[in-house]
Structures are given as C-alpha cells and as structure tokens.
mmCIF file of C-alpha atoms in Angstrom:
data_model
loop_
_atom_site.group_PDB
_atom_site.id
_atom_site.type_symbol
_atom_site.label_atom_id
_atom_site.label_comp_id
_atom_site.label_asym_id
_atom_site.label_seq_id
_atom_site.Cartn_x
_atom_site.Cartn_y
_atom_site.Cartn_z
ATOM 1 C CA SER A 9 121.871 112.572 20.487
ATOM 2 C CA PRO A 10 121.657 113.383 24.200
ATOM 3 C CA SER A 11 124.098 115.866 25.694
ATOM 4 C CA PRO A 12 126.825 114.611 28.041
ATOM 5 C CA GLN A 13 125.786 114.852 31.677
ATOM 6 C CA GLY A 14 127.829 115.870 34.716
ATOM 7 C CA PRO A 15 128.585 118.689 37.160
ATOM 8 C CA THR A 16 130.513 121.847 36.327
ATOM 9 C CA VAL A 17 133.831 121.716 38.184
ATOM 10 C CA ASN A 18 137.150 123.516 38.532
ATOM 11 C CA PHE A 19 139.454 122.066 41.194
ATOM 12 C CA THR A 20 143.018 120.890 41.753
ATOM 13 C CA LEU A 21 144.595 117.703 43.075
ATOM 14 C CA ASP A 22 148.133 117.623 44.465
ATOM 15 C CA LEU A 23 149.825 114.390 43.373
ATOM 16 C CA ALA A 24 152.286 114.719 46.289
ATOM 17 C CA GLN A 25 149.457 114.266 48.832
ATOM 18 C CA SER A 26 148.884 110.697 50.039
ATOM 19 C CA ALA A 27 145.115 111.028 49.446
ATOM 20 C CA ASN A 28 145.833 111.337 45.721
ATOM 21 C CA SER A 29 148.603 108.712 45.513
ATOM 22 C CA ALA A 30 146.482 106.343 43.374
ATOM 23 C CA LEU A 31 146.952 108.777 40.489
ATOM 24 C CA ASN A 32 150.733 108.261 40.539
ATOM 25 C CA THR A 33 150.295 104.731 39.165
ATOM 26 C CA SER A 34 149.171 103.824 35.642
ATOM 27 C CA GLY A 35 145.614 102.505 35.986
ATOM 28 C CA GLY A 36 145.033 104.283 39.280
ATOM 29 C CA SER A 37 141.946 106.420 39.791
ATOM 30 C CA LEU A 38 139.974 108.356 42.368
ATOM 31 C CA ALA A 39 136.653 110.134 42.689
ATOM 32 C CA SER A 40 136.450 113.768 43.771
ATOM 33 C CA HIS A 41 133.909 116.588 43.328
ATOM 34 C CA GLY A 42 131.527 114.287 41.425
ATOM 35 C CA VAL A 43 134.064 113.224 38.807
ATOM 36 C CA VAL A 44 136.407 110.255 38.330
ATOM 37 C CA VAL A 45 140.032 111.078 37.536
ATOM 38 C CA ALA A 46 142.245 108.290 36.174
ATOM 39 C CA ASN A 47 145.858 107.771 35.164
ATOM 40 C CA ASP A 48 145.503 106.178 31.730
ATOM 41 C CA GLY A 49 149.093 105.144 31.084
ATOM 42 C CA GLY A 50 150.604 108.497 32.041
ATOM 43 C CA THR A 51 147.794 110.585 30.560
ATOM 44 C CA TYR A 52 145.175 111.877 32.973
ATOM 45 C CA ILE A 53 141.513 111.583 31.988
ATOM 46 C CA SER A 54 138.340 112.551 33.811
ATOM 47 C CA VAL A 55 134.600 112.008 33.362
ATOM 48 C CA ALA A 56 131.476 112.560 35.461
ATOM 49 C CA GLN A 57 131.090 110.004 38.250
ATOM 50 C CA SER A 58 127.316 109.403 38.014
ATOM 51 C CA CYS A 59 126.092 106.919 35.410
ATOM 52 C CA THR A 60 123.527 108.517 33.108
ATOM 53 C CA HIS A 61 121.249 105.470 33.522
ATOM 54 C CA GLN A 62 120.358 105.518 37.229
ATOM 55 C CA GLY A 63 123.109 107.560 38.856
ATOM 56 C CA CYS A 64 125.342 104.789 40.231
ATOM 57 C CA SER A 65 129.023 105.651 40.592
ATOM 58 C CA VAL A 66 131.147 104.581 37.643
ATOM 59 C CA GLY A 67 134.696 103.360 38.117
ATOM 60 C CA TYR A 68 137.763 103.289 35.914
ATOM 61 C CA ASN A 69 138.647 99.929 34.332
ATOM 62 C CA SER A 70 142.382 100.110 33.638
ATOM 63 C CA GLY A 71 142.374 96.856 31.644
ATOM 64 C CA GLY A 72 139.909 98.222 29.110
ATOM 65 C CA HIS A 73 140.890 101.903 29.418
ATOM 66 C CA ASP A 74 137.201 102.664 29.980
ATOM 67 C CA PHE A 75 134.636 103.421 32.667
ATOM 68 C CA VAL A 76 132.140 100.862 33.975
ATOM 69 C CA CYS A 77 128.957 101.188 36.004
ATOM 70 C CA PRO A 78 128.584 98.271 38.450
ATOM 71 C CA CYS A 79 124.792 98.521 38.707
ATOM 72 C CA HIS A 80 123.732 97.436 35.204
ATOM 73 C CA ASN A 81 127.064 96.981 33.380
ATOM 74 C CA GLY A 82 126.896 100.256 31.506
ATOM 75 C CA THR A 83 130.221 101.047 29.842
ATOM 76 C CA TYR A 84 131.777 104.260 28.569
ATOM 77 C CA ASP A 85 134.993 104.864 26.620
ATOM 78 C CA SER A 86 137.761 107.150 27.882
ATOM 79 C CA ASN A 87 135.913 110.133 26.371
ATOM 80 C CA GLY A 88 132.684 109.313 28.224
ATOM 81 C CA ASN A 89 130.820 107.947 25.182
ATOM 82 C CA VAL A 90 128.418 105.059 25.808
ATOM 83 C CA THR A 91 129.848 101.763 24.530
ATOM 84 C CA GLY A 92 127.415 99.296 26.079
ATOM 85 C CA GLY A 93 124.514 98.676 28.424
ATOM 86 C CA PRO A 94 121.522 100.856 29.261
ATOM 87 C CA PRO A 95 123.001 104.388 29.687
ATOM 88 C CA PRO A 96 120.943 106.837 27.603
ATOM 89 C CA ALA A 97 123.587 109.573 27.379
ATOM 90 C CA PRO A 98 127.368 109.999 27.509
ATOM 91 C CA LEU A 99 129.271 111.110 30.593
ATOM 92 C CA LYS A 100 130.646 114.633 30.602
ATOM 93 C CA LYS A 101 134.394 114.647 29.918
ATOM 94 C CA TYR A 102 136.632 117.103 31.758
ATOM 95 C CA THR A 103 139.874 118.798 30.812
ATOM 96 C CA VAL A 104 142.821 117.692 32.945
ATOM 97 C CA THR A 105 145.994 119.780 32.870
ATOM 98 C CA GLN A 106 149.171 119.085 34.810
ATOM 99 C CA SER A 107 151.684 121.581 36.176
ATOM 100 C CA GLY A 108 154.340 119.823 38.247
ATOM 101 C CA ASN A 109 152.507 117.832 40.927
ATOM 102 C CA ILE A 110 149.246 119.743 40.472
ATOM 103 C CA LEU A 111 146.379 118.459 38.320
ATOM 104 C CA THR A 112 143.617 120.904 37.433
ATOM 105 C CA ILE A 113 140.265 119.354 36.478
ATOM 106 C CA ALA A 114 137.816 121.704 34.808
ATOM 107 C CA GLY A 115 134.692 121.627 32.706
#
C-alpha cells in the first residue's frame, strides 16, 4: 500500500495566543506548517494538510471525527487513512504532545 504523504515538521503552538484559540474548543482546528491540527474532544490530532489526490487542502470534520477534502469528497479517518473518495494514499499523521499551553507537532 502507498506510504503516507506529508511534510516533515517540528513546531509548537501556544494555546494562549489568540491565533490558536480555535484549538481550545472541542472540534476546533487550524492549519499551520502544511498540517491540520484539531481538537478531537480534548485529544489533539494532526495530519498533513494536502490531499493525496490532487493537493487540495483538507479540513477537519468535527461531526465525523475525520478529515475531508472539499475538491472531490476524499475522506480520511483521524489517523489519516483513506476512508472514501479518490485519494490514492493516506495522509501522514503527526505526533502531538501537550505541555501546559504548548502543543508540539512533530513527524
């Protein structure tokens, strides 16, 4: 099966900064450094932002706890695995660790 695709990253987000405030709410998400970071009910998850089909930006769907590409309805589970549509490969999943207000996203 194809390897997950996405950039190599190692960065932090400060949850106390207003630019990152979406992550303080369950279902909130944001894109940064080519990845999408989401608050999945108090657990932080992150996958590559570019759909493996044609590179459109995927977004987090809090109702389904998954990621959706708006271009051709490609869908991925919270681990980046393809669950529907045309994507040929999974999205790369990143490790998210929290220390106080600081999230570190790496992978």
